[in-house]
Tab-separated table of C-alpha atoms in Angstrom:
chain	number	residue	atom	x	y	z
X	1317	UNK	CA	-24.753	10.810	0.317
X	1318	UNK	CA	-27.462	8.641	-0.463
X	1319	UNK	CA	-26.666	4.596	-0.855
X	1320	UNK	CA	-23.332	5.670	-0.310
X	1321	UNK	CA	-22.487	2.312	0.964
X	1322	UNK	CA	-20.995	-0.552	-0.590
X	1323	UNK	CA	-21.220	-4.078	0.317
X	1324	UNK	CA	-17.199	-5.138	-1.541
X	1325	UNK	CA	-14.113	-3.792	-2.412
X	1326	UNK	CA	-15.200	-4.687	-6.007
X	1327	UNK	CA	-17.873	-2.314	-6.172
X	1328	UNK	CA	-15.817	0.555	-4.483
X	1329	UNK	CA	-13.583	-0.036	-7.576
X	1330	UNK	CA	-16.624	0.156	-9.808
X	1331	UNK	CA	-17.231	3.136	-8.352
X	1332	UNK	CA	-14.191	4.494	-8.246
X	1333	UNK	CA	-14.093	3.860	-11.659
X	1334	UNK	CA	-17.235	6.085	-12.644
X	1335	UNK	CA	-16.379	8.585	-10.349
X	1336	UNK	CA	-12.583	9.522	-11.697
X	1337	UNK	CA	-11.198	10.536	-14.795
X	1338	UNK	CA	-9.984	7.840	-17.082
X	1339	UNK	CA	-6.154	8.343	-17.036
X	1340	UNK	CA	-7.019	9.461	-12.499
X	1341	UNK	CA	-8.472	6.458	-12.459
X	1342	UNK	CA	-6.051	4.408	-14.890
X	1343	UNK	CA	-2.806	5.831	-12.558
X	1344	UNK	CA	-4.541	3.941	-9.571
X	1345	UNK	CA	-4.687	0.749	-11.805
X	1346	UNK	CA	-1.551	0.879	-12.720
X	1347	UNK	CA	0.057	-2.332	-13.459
X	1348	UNK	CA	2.929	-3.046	-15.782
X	1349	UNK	CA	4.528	-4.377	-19.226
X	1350	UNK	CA	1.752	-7.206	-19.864
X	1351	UNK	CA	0.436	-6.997	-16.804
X	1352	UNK	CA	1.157	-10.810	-15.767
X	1353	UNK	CA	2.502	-10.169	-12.138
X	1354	UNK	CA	-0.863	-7.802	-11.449
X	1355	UNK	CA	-3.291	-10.343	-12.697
X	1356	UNK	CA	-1.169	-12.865	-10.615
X	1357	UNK	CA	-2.012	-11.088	-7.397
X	1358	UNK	CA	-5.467	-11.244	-7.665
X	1359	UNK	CA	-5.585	-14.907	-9.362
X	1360	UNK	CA	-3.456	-16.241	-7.021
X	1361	UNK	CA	-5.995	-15.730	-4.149
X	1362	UNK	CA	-8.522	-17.314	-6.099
X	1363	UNK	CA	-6.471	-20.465	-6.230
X	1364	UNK	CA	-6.944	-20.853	-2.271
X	1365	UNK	CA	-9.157	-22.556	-0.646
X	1366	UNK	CA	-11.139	-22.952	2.564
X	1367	UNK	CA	-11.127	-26.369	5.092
X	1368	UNK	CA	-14.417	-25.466	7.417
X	1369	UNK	CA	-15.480	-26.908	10.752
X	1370	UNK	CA	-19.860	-26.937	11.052
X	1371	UNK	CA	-19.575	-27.455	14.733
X	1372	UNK	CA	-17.685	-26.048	18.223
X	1373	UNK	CA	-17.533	-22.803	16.470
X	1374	UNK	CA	-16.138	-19.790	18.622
X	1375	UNK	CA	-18.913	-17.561	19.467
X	1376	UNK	CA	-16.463	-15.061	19.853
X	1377	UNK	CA	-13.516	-14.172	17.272
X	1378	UNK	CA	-10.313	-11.915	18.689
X	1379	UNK	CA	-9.188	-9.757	15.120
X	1380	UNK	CA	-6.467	-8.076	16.765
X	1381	UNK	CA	-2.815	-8.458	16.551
X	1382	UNK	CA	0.623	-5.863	16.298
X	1383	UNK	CA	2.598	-4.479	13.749
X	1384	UNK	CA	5.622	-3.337	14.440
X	1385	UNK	CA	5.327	-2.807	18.372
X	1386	UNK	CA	1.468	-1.176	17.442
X	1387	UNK	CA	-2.164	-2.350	18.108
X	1388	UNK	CA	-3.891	-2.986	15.495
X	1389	UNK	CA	-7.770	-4.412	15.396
X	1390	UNK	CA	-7.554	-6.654	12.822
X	1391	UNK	CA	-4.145	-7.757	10.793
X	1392	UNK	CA	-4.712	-4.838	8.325
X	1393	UNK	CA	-2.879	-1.405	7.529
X	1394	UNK	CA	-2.822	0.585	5.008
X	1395	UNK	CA	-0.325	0.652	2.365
X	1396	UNK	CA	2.074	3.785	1.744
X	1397	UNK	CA	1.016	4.783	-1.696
X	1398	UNK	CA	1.660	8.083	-3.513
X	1399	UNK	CA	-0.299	11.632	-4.536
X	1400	UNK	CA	-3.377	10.460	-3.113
X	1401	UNK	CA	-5.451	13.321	-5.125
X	1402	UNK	CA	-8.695	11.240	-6.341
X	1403	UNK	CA	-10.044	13.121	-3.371
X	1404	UNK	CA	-9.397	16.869	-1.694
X	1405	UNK	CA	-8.053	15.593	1.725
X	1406	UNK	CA	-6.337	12.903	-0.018
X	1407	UNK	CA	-3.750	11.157	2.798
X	1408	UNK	CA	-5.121	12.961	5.798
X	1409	UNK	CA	-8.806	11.076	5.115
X	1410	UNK	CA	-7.172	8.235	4.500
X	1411	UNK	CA	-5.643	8.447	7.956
X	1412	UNK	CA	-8.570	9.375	9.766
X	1413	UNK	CA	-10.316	6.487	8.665
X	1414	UNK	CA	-7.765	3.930	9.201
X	1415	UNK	CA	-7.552	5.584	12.695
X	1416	UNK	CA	-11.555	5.243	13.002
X	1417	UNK	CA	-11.180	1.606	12.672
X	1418	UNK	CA	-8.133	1.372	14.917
X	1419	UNK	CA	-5.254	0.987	12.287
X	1420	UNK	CA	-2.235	1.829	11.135
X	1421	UNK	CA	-1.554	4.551	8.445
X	1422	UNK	CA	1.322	4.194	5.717
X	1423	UNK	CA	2.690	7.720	4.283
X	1424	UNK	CA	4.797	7.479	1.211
X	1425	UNK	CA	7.406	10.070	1.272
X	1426	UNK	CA	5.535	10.786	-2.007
X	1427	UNK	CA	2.415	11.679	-0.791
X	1428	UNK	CA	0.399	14.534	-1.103
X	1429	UNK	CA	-0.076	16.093	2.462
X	1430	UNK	CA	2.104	16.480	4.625
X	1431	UNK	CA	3.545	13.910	7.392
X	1432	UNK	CA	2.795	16.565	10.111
X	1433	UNK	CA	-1.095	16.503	9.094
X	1434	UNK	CA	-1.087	13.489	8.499
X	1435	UNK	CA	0.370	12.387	12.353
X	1436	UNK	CA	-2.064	14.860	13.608
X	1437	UNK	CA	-4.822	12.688	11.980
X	1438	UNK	CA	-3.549	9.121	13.137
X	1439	UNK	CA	-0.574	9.070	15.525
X	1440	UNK	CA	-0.047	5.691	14.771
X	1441	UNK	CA	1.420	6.271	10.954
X	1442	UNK	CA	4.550	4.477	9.545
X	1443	UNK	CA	6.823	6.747	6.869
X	1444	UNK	CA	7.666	5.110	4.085
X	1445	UNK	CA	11.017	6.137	2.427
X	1446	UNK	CA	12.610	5.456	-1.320
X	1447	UNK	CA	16.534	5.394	-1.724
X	1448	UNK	CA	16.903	8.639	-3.514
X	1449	UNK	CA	18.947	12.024	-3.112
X	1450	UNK	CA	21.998	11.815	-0.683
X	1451	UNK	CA	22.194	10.456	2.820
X	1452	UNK	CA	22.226	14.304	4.314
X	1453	UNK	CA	18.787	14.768	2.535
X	1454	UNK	CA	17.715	11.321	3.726
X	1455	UNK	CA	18.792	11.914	7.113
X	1456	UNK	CA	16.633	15.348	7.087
X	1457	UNK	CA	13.831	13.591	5.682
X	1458	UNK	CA	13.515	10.832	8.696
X	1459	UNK	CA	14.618	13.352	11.123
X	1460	UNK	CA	11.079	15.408	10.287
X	1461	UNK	CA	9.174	12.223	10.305
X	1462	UNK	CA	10.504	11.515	13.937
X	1463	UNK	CA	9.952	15.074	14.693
X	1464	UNK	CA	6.631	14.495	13.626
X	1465	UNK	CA	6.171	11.314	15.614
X	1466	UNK	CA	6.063	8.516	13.122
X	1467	UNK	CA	5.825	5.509	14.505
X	1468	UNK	CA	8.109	3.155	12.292
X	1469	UNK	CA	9.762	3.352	8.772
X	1470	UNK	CA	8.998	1.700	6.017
X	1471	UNK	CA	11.423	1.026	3.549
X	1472	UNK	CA	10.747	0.106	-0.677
X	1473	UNK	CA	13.364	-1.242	-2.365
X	1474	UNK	CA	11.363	-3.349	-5.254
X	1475	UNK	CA	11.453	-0.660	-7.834
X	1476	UNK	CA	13.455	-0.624	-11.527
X	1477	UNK	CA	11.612	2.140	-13.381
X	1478	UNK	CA	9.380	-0.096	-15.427
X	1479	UNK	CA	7.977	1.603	-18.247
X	1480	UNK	CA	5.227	0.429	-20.924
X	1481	UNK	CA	1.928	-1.218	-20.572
X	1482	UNK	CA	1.118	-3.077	-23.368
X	1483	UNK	CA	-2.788	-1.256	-22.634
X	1484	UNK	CA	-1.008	2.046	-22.729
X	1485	UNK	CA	-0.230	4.523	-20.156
X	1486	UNK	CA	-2.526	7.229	-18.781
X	1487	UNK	CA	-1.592	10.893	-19.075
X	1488	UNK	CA	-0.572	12.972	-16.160
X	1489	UNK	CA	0.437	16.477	-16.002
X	1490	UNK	CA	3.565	16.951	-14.168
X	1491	UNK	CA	1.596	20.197	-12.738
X	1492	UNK	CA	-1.925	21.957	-13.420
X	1493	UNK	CA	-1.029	24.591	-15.306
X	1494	UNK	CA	-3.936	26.463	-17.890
X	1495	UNK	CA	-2.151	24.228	-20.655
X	1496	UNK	CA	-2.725	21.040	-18.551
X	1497	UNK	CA	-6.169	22.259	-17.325
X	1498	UNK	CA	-7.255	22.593	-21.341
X	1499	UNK	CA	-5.867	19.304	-21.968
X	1500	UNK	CA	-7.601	17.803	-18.879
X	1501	UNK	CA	-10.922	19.213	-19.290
X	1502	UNK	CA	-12.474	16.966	-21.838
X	1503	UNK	CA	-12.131	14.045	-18.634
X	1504	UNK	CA	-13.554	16.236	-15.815
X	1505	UNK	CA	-16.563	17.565	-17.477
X	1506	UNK	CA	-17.330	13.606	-17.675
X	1507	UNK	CA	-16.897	13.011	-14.299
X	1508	UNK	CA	-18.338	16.258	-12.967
X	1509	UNK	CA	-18.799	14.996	-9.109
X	1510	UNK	CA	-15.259	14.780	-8.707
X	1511	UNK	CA	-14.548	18.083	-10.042
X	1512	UNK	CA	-17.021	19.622	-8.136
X	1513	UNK	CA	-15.630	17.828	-4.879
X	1514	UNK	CA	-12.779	19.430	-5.363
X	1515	UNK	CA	-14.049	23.186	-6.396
X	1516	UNK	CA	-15.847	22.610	-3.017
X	1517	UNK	CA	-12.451	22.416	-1.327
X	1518	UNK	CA	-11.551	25.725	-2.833
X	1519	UNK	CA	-8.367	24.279	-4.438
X	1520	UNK	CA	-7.189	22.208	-7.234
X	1521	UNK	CA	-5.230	18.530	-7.176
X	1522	UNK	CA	-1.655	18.534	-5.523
X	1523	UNK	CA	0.591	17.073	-7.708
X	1524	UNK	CA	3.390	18.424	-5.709
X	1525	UNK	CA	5.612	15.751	-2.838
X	1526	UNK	CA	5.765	17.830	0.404
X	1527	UNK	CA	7.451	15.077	2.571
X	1528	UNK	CA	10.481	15.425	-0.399
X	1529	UNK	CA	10.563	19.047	0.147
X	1530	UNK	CA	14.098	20.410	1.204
X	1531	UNK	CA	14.040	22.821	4.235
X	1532	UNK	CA	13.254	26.402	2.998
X	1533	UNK	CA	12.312	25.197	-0.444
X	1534	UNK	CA	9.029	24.819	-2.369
X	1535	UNK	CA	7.840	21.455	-2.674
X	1536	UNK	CA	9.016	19.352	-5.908
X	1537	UNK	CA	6.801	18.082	-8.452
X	1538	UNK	CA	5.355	14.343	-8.429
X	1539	UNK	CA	7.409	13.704	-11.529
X	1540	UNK	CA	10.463	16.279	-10.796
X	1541	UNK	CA	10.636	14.139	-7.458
X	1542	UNK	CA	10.527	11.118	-9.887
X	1543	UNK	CA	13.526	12.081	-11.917
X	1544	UNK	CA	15.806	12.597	-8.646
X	1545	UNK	CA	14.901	9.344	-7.626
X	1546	UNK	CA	15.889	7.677	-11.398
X	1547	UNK	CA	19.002	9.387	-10.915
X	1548	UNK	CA	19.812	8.339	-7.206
X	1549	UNK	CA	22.424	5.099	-7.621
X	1550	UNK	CA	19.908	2.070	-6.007
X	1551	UNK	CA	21.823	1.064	-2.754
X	1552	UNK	CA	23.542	-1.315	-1.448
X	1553	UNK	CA	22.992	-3.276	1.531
X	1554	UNK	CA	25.261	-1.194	3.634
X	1555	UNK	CA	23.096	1.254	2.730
X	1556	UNK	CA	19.987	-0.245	3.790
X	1557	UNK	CA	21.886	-0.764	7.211
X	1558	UNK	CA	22.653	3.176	7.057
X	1559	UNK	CA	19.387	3.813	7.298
X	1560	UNK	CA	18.235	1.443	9.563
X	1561	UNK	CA	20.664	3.022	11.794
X	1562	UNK	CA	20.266	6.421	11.153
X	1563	UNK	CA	16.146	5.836	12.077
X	1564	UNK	CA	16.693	3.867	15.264
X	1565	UNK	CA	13.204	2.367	15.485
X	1566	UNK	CA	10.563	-0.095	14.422
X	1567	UNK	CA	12.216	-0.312	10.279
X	1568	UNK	CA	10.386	-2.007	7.755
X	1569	UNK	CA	11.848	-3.419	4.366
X	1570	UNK	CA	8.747	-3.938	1.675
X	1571	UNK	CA	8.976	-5.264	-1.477
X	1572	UNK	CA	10.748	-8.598	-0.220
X	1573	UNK	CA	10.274	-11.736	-2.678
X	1574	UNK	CA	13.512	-13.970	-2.424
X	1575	UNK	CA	14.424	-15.868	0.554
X	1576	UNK	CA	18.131	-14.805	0.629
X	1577	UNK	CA	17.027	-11.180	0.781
X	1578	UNK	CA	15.025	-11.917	3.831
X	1579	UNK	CA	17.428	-13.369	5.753
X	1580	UNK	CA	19.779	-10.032	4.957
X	1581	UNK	CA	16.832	-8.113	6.647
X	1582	UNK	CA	17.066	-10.305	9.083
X	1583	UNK	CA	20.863	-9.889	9.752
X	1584	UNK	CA	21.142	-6.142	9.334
X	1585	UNK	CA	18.338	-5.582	12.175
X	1586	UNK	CA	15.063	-4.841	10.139
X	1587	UNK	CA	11.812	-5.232	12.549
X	1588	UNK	CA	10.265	-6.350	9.301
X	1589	UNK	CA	9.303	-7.085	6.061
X	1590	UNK	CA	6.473	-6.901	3.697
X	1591	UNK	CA	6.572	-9.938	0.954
X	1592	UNK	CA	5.618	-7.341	-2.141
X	1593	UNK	CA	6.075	-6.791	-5.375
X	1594	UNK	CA	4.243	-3.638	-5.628
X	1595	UNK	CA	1.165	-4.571	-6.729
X	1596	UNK	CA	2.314	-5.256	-10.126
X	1597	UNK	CA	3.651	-2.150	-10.797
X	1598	UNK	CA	6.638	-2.994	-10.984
X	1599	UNK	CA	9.444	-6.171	-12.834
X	1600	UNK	CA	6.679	-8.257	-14.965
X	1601	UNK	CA	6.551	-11.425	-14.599
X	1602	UNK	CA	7.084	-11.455	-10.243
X	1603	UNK	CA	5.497	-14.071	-8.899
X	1604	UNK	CA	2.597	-13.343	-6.778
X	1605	UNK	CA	3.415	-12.261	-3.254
X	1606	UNK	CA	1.242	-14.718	-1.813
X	1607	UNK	CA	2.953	-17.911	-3.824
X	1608	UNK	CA	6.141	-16.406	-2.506
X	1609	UNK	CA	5.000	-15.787	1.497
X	1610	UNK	CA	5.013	-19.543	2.862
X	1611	UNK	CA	8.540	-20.389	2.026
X	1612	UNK	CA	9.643	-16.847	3.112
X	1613	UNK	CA	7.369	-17.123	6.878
X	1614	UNK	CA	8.661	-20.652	6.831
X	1615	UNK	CA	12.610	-19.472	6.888
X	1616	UNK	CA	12.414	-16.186	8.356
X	1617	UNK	CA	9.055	-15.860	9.996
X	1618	UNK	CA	10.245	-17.141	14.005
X	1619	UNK	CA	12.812	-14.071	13.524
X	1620	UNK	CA	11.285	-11.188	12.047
X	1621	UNK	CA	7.730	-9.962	11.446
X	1622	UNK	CA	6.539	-11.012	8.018
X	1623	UNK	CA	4.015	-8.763	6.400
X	1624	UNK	CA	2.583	-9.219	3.003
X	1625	UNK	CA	0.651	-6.738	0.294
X	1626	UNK	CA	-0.196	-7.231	-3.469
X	1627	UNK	CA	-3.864	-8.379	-4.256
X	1628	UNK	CA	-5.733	-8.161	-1.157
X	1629	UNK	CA	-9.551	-7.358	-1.749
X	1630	UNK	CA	-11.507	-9.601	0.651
X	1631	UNK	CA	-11.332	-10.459	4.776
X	1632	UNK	CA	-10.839	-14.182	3.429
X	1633	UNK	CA	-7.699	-12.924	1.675
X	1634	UNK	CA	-6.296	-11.496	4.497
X	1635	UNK	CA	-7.305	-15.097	6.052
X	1636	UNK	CA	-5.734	-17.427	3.775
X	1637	UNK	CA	-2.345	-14.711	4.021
X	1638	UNK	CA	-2.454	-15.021	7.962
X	1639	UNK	CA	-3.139	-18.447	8.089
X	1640	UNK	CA	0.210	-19.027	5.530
X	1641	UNK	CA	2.411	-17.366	7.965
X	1642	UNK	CA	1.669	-13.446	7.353
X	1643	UNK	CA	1.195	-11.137	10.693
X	1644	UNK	CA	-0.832	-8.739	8.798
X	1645	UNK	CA	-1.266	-7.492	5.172
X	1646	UNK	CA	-1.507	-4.053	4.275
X	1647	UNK	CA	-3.870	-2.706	1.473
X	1648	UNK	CA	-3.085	0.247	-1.762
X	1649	UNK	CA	-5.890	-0.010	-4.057
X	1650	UNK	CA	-8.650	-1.238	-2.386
X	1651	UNK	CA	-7.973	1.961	0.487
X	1652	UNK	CA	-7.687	4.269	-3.046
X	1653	UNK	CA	-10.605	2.947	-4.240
X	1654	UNK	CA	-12.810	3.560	-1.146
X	1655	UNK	CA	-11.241	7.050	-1.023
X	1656	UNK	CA	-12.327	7.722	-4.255
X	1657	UNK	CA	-16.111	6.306	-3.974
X	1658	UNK	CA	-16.688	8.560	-1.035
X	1659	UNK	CA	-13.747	9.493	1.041
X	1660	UNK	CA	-13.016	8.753	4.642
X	1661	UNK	CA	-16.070	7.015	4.776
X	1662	UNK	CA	-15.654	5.197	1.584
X	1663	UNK	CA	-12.139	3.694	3.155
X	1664	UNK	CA	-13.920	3.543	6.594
X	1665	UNK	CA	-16.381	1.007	4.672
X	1666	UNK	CA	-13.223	-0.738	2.882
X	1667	UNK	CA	-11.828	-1.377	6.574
X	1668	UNK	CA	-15.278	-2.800	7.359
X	1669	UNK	CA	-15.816	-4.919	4.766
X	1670	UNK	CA	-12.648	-6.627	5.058
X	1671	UNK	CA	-13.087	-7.064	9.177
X	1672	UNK	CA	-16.150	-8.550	8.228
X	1673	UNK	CA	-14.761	-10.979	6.153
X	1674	UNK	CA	-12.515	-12.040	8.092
X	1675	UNK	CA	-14.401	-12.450	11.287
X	1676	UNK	CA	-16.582	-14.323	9.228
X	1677	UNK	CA	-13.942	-16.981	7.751
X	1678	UNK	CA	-12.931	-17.041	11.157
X	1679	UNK	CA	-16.208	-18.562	12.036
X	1680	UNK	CA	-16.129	-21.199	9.479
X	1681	UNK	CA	-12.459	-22.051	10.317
X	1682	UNK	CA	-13.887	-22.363	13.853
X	1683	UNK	CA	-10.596	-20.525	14.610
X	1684	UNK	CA	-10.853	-17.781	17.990
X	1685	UNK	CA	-8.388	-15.741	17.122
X	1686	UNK	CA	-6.257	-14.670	14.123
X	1687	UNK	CA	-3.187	-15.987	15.825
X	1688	UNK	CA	-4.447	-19.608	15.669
X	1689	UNK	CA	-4.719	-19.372	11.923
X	1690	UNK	CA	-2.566	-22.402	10.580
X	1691	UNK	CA	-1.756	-23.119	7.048
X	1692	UNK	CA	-4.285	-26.536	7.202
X	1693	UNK	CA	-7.383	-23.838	7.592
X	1694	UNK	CA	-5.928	-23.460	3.531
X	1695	UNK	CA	-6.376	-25.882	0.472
X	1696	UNK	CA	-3.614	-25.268	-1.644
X	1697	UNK	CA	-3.518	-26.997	-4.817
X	1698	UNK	CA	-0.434	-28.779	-6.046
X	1699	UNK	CA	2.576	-26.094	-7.529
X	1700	UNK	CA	0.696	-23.081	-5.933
X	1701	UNK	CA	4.020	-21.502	-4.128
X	1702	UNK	CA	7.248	-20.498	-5.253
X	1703	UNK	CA	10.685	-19.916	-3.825
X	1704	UNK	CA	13.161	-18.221	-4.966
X	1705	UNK	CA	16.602	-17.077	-3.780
């Protein structure tokens, strides 16, 4: 494709943007209530600051670091996020590319393809895994994720089944059906270059969960999925330790924002945690995740790996997140967005547009490696974090 290539995140979105149907590309937006928390994510960043040396610069900048007992080339991953169909090979191009650029992929349990294709495509993939159904079905469910040779589990708990955006909420059919198709059309025929991308593929938009799939059984619906998850009781922390248990490896707990709560992952064994509060999407009114990371790496961070996501869209983000006491952040829209501007090389370009950036604030923080990031390399204006908890 010609001038396929995009020199920011911000014009993948624009793209993105042209490229999708309006309620395709409104889902990916998301966001909830008023929309305070999203808005916070990305203004929050802004708020930061550089401090830049001008001399005894490293000529050479080391990007790499580990997640979770895996290499990774710079302190990126991608985020697990669900039915990845703005694009025909959805999860599995996502995968590839983060495995191109020598990352880590995150599978929702609510994805689109299936965690054995999605292994195949980058062995080094983490599962990610909602409290829902009973602890039989949950078992099953990380048992074929081992069998397929996951590498860690990722954990959500930061969900309460917000509903309402004051901007209104985009339509989705729970399935394609001719009804939905009719209903549909009036979008695609705008937007005819993703329609024909995926009449290409020979095969219309999964909206159906495979990794939720029960053995012998068809998979479930995005929403019918949904609605058993509602309906699951959230769990306690006994729970959580069930299932940190019942996995046995590297165990991740995102969606983290209260210091008390991080110390419990700390006490029940987690490997992890990702300082989240899914990107907006979720309580209104969450503070940032980056106002909340320093006080959380400050009490936690010499015991447990501390991970961040929720308004990355820059190398110098990822910078300013590392340099506050972060290991590595992991990305949802910006990867969705590059997906849907040109797939696997449209998140390829993502990946390389944030390793450029930060290599390049690296530079000017005359800093060698991302491990000698130190929260001076940031001006932070008076009030900037929070803790809570």
């Amino acid at each position: 494709m010609a001038n396929a290539w995009f020199e920011t995140v911000a014009e993948a979105q624009r793209r993105a943007r042209r490229r999708l149907p309006k309620s395709v590309y409104s889902a990916l937006l998301a966001g909830s209530e008023r929309g305070r928390t999203y808005r916070d994510n990305l203004a929050a960043f802004a708020e930061l600051g550089f401090a830049p040396h001008v001399a005894d610069l490293p000529a050479k900048r080391d990007l790499a670091t580990t997640v979770m007992g895996q290499q990774l080339s710079m302190p990126v991953l991608i985020s697990p996020t669900g039915v990845q169909a703005v694009h025909p090979d959805g999860e599995v191009a996502v995968a590839r590319a983060a495995a191109s650029r020598d990352t880590v992929m995150g599978l929702s349990n609510f994805a689109s393809k299936p965690v054995e294709e999605v292994v195949a495509a980058n062995p080094r993939t983490f599962f990610q895994m909602y409290w829902m159904g009973g602890k039989e079905s949950m078992a099953g469910h990380m048992e074929r994720a081992r069998d397929a040779g996951v590498k860690g589990l990722i954990v959500t708990l930061d969900w309460t089944f917000s509903h309402g955006r004051d901007w209104g909420s985009p339509w989705i059919p729970d399935k394609l059906d001719l009804k939905a198709m009719a209903r549909f059309a009036p979008q695609t025929l705008t937007r005819p270059r993703w329609l024909l991308g995926f009449a290409k593929s020979g095969r219309l938009p999964d909206l159906t969960v495979p990794n939720v799939a029960e053995p012998g059984r068809p998979a479930p619906t995005f929403f019918g999925a949904y609605g058993e998850w509602m309906r699951t009781p959230p769990p306690s922390w006994q729970d959580v330790r069930w299932m940190r248990e019942q996995w046995g490896g590297p165990f991740m707990l995102k969606g983290i924002g209260r210091l008390d709560d991080a110390r419990r992952a700390v006490d029940l064994g987690a490997t992890a945690i990702s300082v989240s509060n899914h990107g907006g999407n979720n309580l209104d009114g969450t503070p940032a995740a980056i106002r909340l990371l320093p006080g959380i790496a400050d009490a936690v961070g010499h015991e447990i790996e501390v991970l961040m996501d929720g308004g990355v869209r820059r190398g110098g983000d990822v910078v300013k997140a590392v340099a506050l006491g972060a290991r590595a952040v992991l990305i949802g829209r910006a990867s969705l967005w590059g997906l849907a501007a040109n797939g696997q090389a449209g998140v390829e370009n993502v990946l390389d547009v944030l390793r450029d950036g930060i290599d390049s604030a690296l530079l000017g923080l005359g800093r060698a490696s991302v491990h000698d990031l130190v929260p001076g390399d940031v001006v932070m204006p008076p009030g900037f974090t929070r803790e809570i908890g």
